[in-house]
PDB file of C-alpha atoms in Angstrom:
ATOM      1  CA  GLN A   1       2.975 -12.003 -19.044  1.00 90.00           C
ATOM      2  CA  VAL A   2       4.368 -10.122 -16.077  1.00 95.00           C
ATOM      3  CA  GLN A   3       5.541 -11.771 -12.878  1.00 97.00           C
ATOM      4  CA  LEU A   4       6.123 -10.002  -9.586  1.00 98.00           C
ATOM      5  CA  VAL A   5       7.770 -11.375  -6.469  1.00 98.00           C
ATOM      6  CA  GLU A   6       7.733  -9.468  -3.200  1.00 98.00           C
ATOM      7  CA  SER A   7      10.181 -10.119  -0.381  1.00 98.00           C
ATOM      8  CA  GLY A   8      11.586  -8.513   2.740  1.00 98.00           C
ATOM      9  CA  GLY A   9       8.654  -8.793   5.110  1.00 98.00           C
ATOM     10  CA  GLY A  10       8.939 -10.123   8.635  1.00 97.00           C
ATOM     11  CA  SER A  11       8.107  -9.660  12.282  1.00 98.00           C
ATOM     12  CA  VAL A  12       9.453  -6.532  13.937  1.00 98.00           C
ATOM     13  CA  GLN A  13       8.950  -4.591  17.112  1.00 98.00           C
ATOM     14  CA  PRO A  14       7.328  -1.146  17.117  1.00 98.00           C
ATOM     15  CA  GLY A  15       9.813   1.468  15.986  1.00 97.00           C
ATOM     16  CA  GLY A  16      11.652  -0.932  13.730  1.00 98.00           C
ATOM     17  CA  SER A  17      12.279  -0.676   9.989  1.00 98.00           C
ATOM     18  CA  LEU A  18      11.947  -2.917   6.967  1.00 98.00           C
ATOM     19  CA  LYS A  19      12.896  -2.703   3.297  1.00 98.00           C
ATOM     20  CA  LEU A  20      10.491  -4.533   1.007  1.00 98.00           C
ATOM     21  CA  SER A  21      11.491  -5.541  -2.520  1.00 98.00           C
ATOM     22  CA  CYS A  22       9.431  -6.205  -5.618  1.00 98.00           C
ATOM     23  CA  ALA A  23      11.209  -8.003  -8.461  1.00 98.00           C
ATOM     24  CA  VAL A  24       9.412  -7.730 -11.798  1.00 97.00           C
ATOM     25  CA  SER A  25      10.062  -9.962 -14.795  1.00 95.00           C
ATOM     26  CA  GLY A  26       8.405 -10.711 -18.110  1.00 92.00           C
ATOM     27  CA  ASP A  27       6.842  -8.389 -20.670  1.00 90.00           C
ATOM     28  CA  ARG A  28       7.936  -4.777 -20.205  1.00 87.00           C
ATOM     29  CA  SER A  29       5.623  -3.374 -22.847  1.00 87.00           C
ATOM     30  CA  TYR A  30       2.441  -2.384 -21.091  1.00 89.00           C
ATOM     31  CA  TRP A  31       3.349  -0.905 -17.745  1.00 95.00           C
ATOM     32  CA  ASN A  32       5.280   2.071 -16.452  1.00 94.00           C
ATOM     33  CA  CYS A  33       3.890   2.335 -12.944  1.00 97.00           C
ATOM     34  CA  VAL A  34       4.573   0.189  -9.905  1.00 98.00           C
ATOM     35  CA  GLY A  35       2.366   0.531  -6.876  1.00 98.00           C
ATOM     36  CA  TRP A  36       2.683  -0.723  -3.329  1.00 98.00           C
ATOM     37  CA  PHE A  37      -0.546  -1.599  -1.529  1.00 98.00           C
ATOM     38  CA  ARG A  38      -1.284  -3.321   1.751  1.00 98.00           C
ATOM     39  CA  GLN A  39      -4.161  -5.352   3.074  1.00 98.00           C
ATOM     40  CA  ALA A  40      -4.909  -6.217   6.675  1.00 96.00           C
ATOM     41  CA  PRO A  41      -7.334  -9.040   7.610  1.00 92.00           C
ATOM     42  CA  GLY A  42     -10.916  -7.944   7.099  1.00 94.00           C
ATOM     43  CA  LYS A  43      -9.921  -4.691   5.401  1.00 95.00           C
ATOM     44  CA  GLU A  44      -9.752  -3.494   1.826  1.00 95.00           C
ATOM     45  CA  ARG A  45      -6.476  -3.202  -0.023  1.00 95.00           C
ATOM     46  CA  GLU A  46      -5.150   0.329   0.506  1.00 96.00           C
ATOM     47  CA  GLY A  47      -2.569   2.277  -1.415  1.00 97.00           C
ATOM     48  CA  VAL A  48       0.800   3.081   0.129  1.00 98.00           C
ATOM     49  CA  ALA A  49       2.827   4.594  -2.717  1.00 98.00           C
ATOM     50  CA  ASN A  50       3.472   4.342  -6.412  1.00 98.00           C
ATOM     51  CA  ILE A  51       6.282   5.260  -8.765  1.00 97.00           C
ATOM     52  CA  PHE A  52       6.397   6.274 -12.413  1.00 96.00           C
ATOM     53  CA  THR A  53       9.211   4.087 -13.682  1.00 95.00           C
ATOM     54  CA  ASP A  54      10.167   6.304 -16.631  1.00 93.00           C
ATOM     55  CA  ASN A  55      11.553   9.020 -14.331  1.00 93.00           C
ATOM     56  CA  GLY A  56      11.280   7.631 -10.795  1.00 93.00           C
ATOM     57  CA  ASN A  57       8.683  10.172  -9.748  1.00 95.00           C
ATOM     58  CA  PRO A  58       7.051   8.925  -6.514  1.00 97.00           C
ATOM     59  CA  TYR A  59       3.551   9.450  -5.151  1.00 97.00           C
ATOM     60  CA  TYR A  60       2.520   8.786  -1.546  1.00 97.00           C
ATOM     61  CA  PHE A  61      -1.021   8.385  -0.318  1.00 96.00           C
ATOM     62  CA  GLU A  62      -1.801  11.059   2.236  1.00 92.00           C
ATOM     63  CA  SER A  63      -1.855   8.825   5.327  1.00 87.00           C
ATOM     64  CA  MET A  64       1.426   7.195   4.281  1.00 87.00           C
ATOM     65  CA  LYS A  65       3.542  10.325   3.961  1.00 86.00           C
ATOM     66  CA  GLY A  66       6.603  10.534   6.174  1.00 91.00           C
ATOM     67  CA  ARG A  67       7.473   6.919   7.045  1.00 95.00           C
ATOM     68  CA  PHE A  68       7.410   5.261   3.639  1.00 97.00           C
ATOM     69  CA  THR A  69       9.875   5.690   0.796  1.00 98.00           C
ATOM     70  CA  ILE A  70       9.420   4.118  -2.630  1.00 98.00           C
ATOM     71  CA  SER A  71      12.401   3.744  -4.952  1.00 98.00           C
ATOM     72  CA  GLN A  72      13.542   1.746  -7.936  1.00 97.00           C
ATOM     73  CA  ASP A  73      16.494   0.095  -9.580  1.00 95.00           C
ATOM     74  CA  ASN A  74      15.275   0.092 -13.150  1.00 85.00           C
ATOM     75  CA  ALA A  75      18.251  -1.862 -14.435  1.00 88.00           C
ATOM     76  CA  LYS A  76      17.363  -4.697 -12.073  1.00 88.00           C
ATOM     77  CA  ARG A  77      13.617  -4.138 -12.499  1.00 94.00           C
ATOM     78  CA  THR A  78      13.374  -4.123  -8.750  1.00 97.00           C
ATOM     79  CA  PHE A  79      11.263  -1.718  -6.755  1.00 98.00           C
ATOM     80  CA  TYR A  80      11.594  -0.994  -3.071  1.00 98.00           C
ATOM     81  CA  LEU A  81       9.505   0.223  -0.180  1.00 98.00           C
ATOM     82  CA  ASP A  82      11.355   1.413   2.899  1.00 98.00           C
ATOM     83  CA  ILE A  83       9.233   1.599   6.012  1.00 98.00           C
ATOM     84  CA  ASN A  84      10.486   3.360   9.134  1.00 97.00           C
ATOM     85  CA  ASN A  85       9.108   3.591  12.655  1.00 97.00           C
ATOM     86  CA  LEU A  86       6.793   0.642  12.111  1.00 97.00           C
ATOM     87  CA  GLN A  87       3.658   0.554  14.249  1.00 96.00           C
ATOM     88  CA  PRO A  88       1.169  -2.240  14.994  1.00 96.00           C
ATOM     89  CA  ASP A  89      -1.312  -0.598  12.585  1.00 95.00           C
ATOM     90  CA  ASP A  90       1.179  -1.280   9.791  1.00 97.00           C
ATOM     91  CA  THR A  91       0.606  -5.021  10.211  1.00 98.00           C
ATOM     92  CA  ALA A  92      -0.651  -6.241   6.850  1.00 98.00           C
ATOM     93  CA  ARG A  93       0.289  -8.151   3.746  1.00 98.00           C
ATOM     94  CA  TYR A  94       2.112  -5.844   1.345  1.00 98.00           C
ATOM     95  CA  TYR A  95       1.655  -6.257  -2.390  1.00 98.00           C
ATOM     96  CA  CYS A  96       3.211  -4.663  -5.453  1.00 98.00           C
ATOM     97  CA  GLY A  97       1.460  -4.300  -8.781  1.00 98.00           C
ATOM     98  CA  THR A  98       2.161  -2.980 -12.277  1.00 97.00           C
ATOM     99  CA  ALA A  99       0.011  -0.643 -14.352  1.00 97.00           C
ATOM    100  CA  PRO A 100       0.151   1.762 -17.276  1.00 95.00           C
ATOM    101  CA  LEU A 101      -0.279   5.476 -16.707  1.00 93.00           C
ATOM    102  CA  TYR A 102      -3.901   6.521 -16.419  1.00 89.00           C
ATOM    103  CA  ARG A 103      -4.708  10.058 -17.530  1.00 91.00           C
ATOM    104  CA  GLY A 104      -1.115  11.079 -16.961  1.00 91.00           C
ATOM    105  CA  ASN A 105      -0.758   9.590 -13.481  1.00 94.00           C
ATOM    106  CA  CYS A 106      -0.131   6.210 -11.926  1.00 97.00           C
ATOM    107  CA  PRO A 107      -3.434   4.666 -10.826  1.00 97.00           C
ATOM    108  CA  LYS A 108      -4.515   5.473  -7.273  1.00 95.00           C
ATOM    109  CA  THR A 109      -6.694   2.388  -6.778  1.00 95.00           C
ATOM    110  CA  ALA A 110      -5.886  -1.310  -6.754  1.00 96.00           C
ATOM    111  CA  ALA A 111      -8.317  -1.810  -9.627  1.00 96.00           C
ATOM    112  CA  GLY A 112      -5.944   0.094 -11.886  1.00 96.00           C
ATOM    113  CA  TYR A 113      -3.196  -2.525 -11.561  1.00 97.00           C
ATOM    114  CA  GLN A 114      -3.221  -5.550 -13.831  1.00 94.00           C
ATOM    115  CA  ASN A 115      -0.524  -7.754 -12.352  1.00 96.00           C
ATOM    116  CA  TRP A 116       0.236  -8.551  -8.729  1.00 98.00           C
ATOM    117  CA  GLY A 117       2.703 -10.522  -6.693  1.00 97.00           C
ATOM    118  CA  GLN A 118       1.809 -12.922  -3.903  1.00 97.00           C
ATOM    119  CA  GLY A 119       2.604 -10.369  -1.227  1.00 98.00           C
ATOM    120  CA  THR A 120       4.926 -10.300   1.751  1.00 98.00           C
ATOM    121  CA  GLN A 121       3.714 -10.289   5.352  1.00 98.00           C
ATOM    122  CA  VAL A 122       4.677  -7.517   7.757  1.00 98.00           C
ATOM    123  CA  THR A 123       3.835  -8.059  11.409  1.00 98.00           C
ATOM    124  CA  VAL A 124       4.550  -5.414  14.035  1.00 98.00           C
ATOM    125  CA  SER A 125       4.176  -6.366  17.674  1.00 96.00           C
ATOM    126  CA  SER A 126       5.996  -6.145  20.961  1.00 94.00           C
TER     127      SER A 126
END
C-alpha cells in the first residue's frame, strides 16, 4: 500500500507563486516515478511534470516548460512542484501519483500511475 498526501495549494493572484508538496508513505517497492498532474472542472487530467526518483531526473510536458519545477527530498519521501507566474488557466486541482518506470521512462499519462493522493486545489484569480 502506498499513500500520498498533497498540500500547499491555495488562492493566489495572477503572477503569484506556490510550492506544492507530495508526501509519500508506505511500500517503496514498486515505484520509482512520481508525477504531478492537474485537472480543471470539465477537463481531463493533464500531465505537468514527473521525476525519476532514483536520480532526480525531471521531465516536463511541453506546455508546462518554464514555470514549473519538480524536485524531491528522497530522504523525506517528499516531492515538490514549484509554480511561478501563476495564471488563471492554472486553476485546477493538482494531484501527485506514483508509478514504476515504463520502457525506461516515467509514464506520460495518468493511466500509468497506480496510486494517487486526494489532490490540492490551486485557484488563480484577481
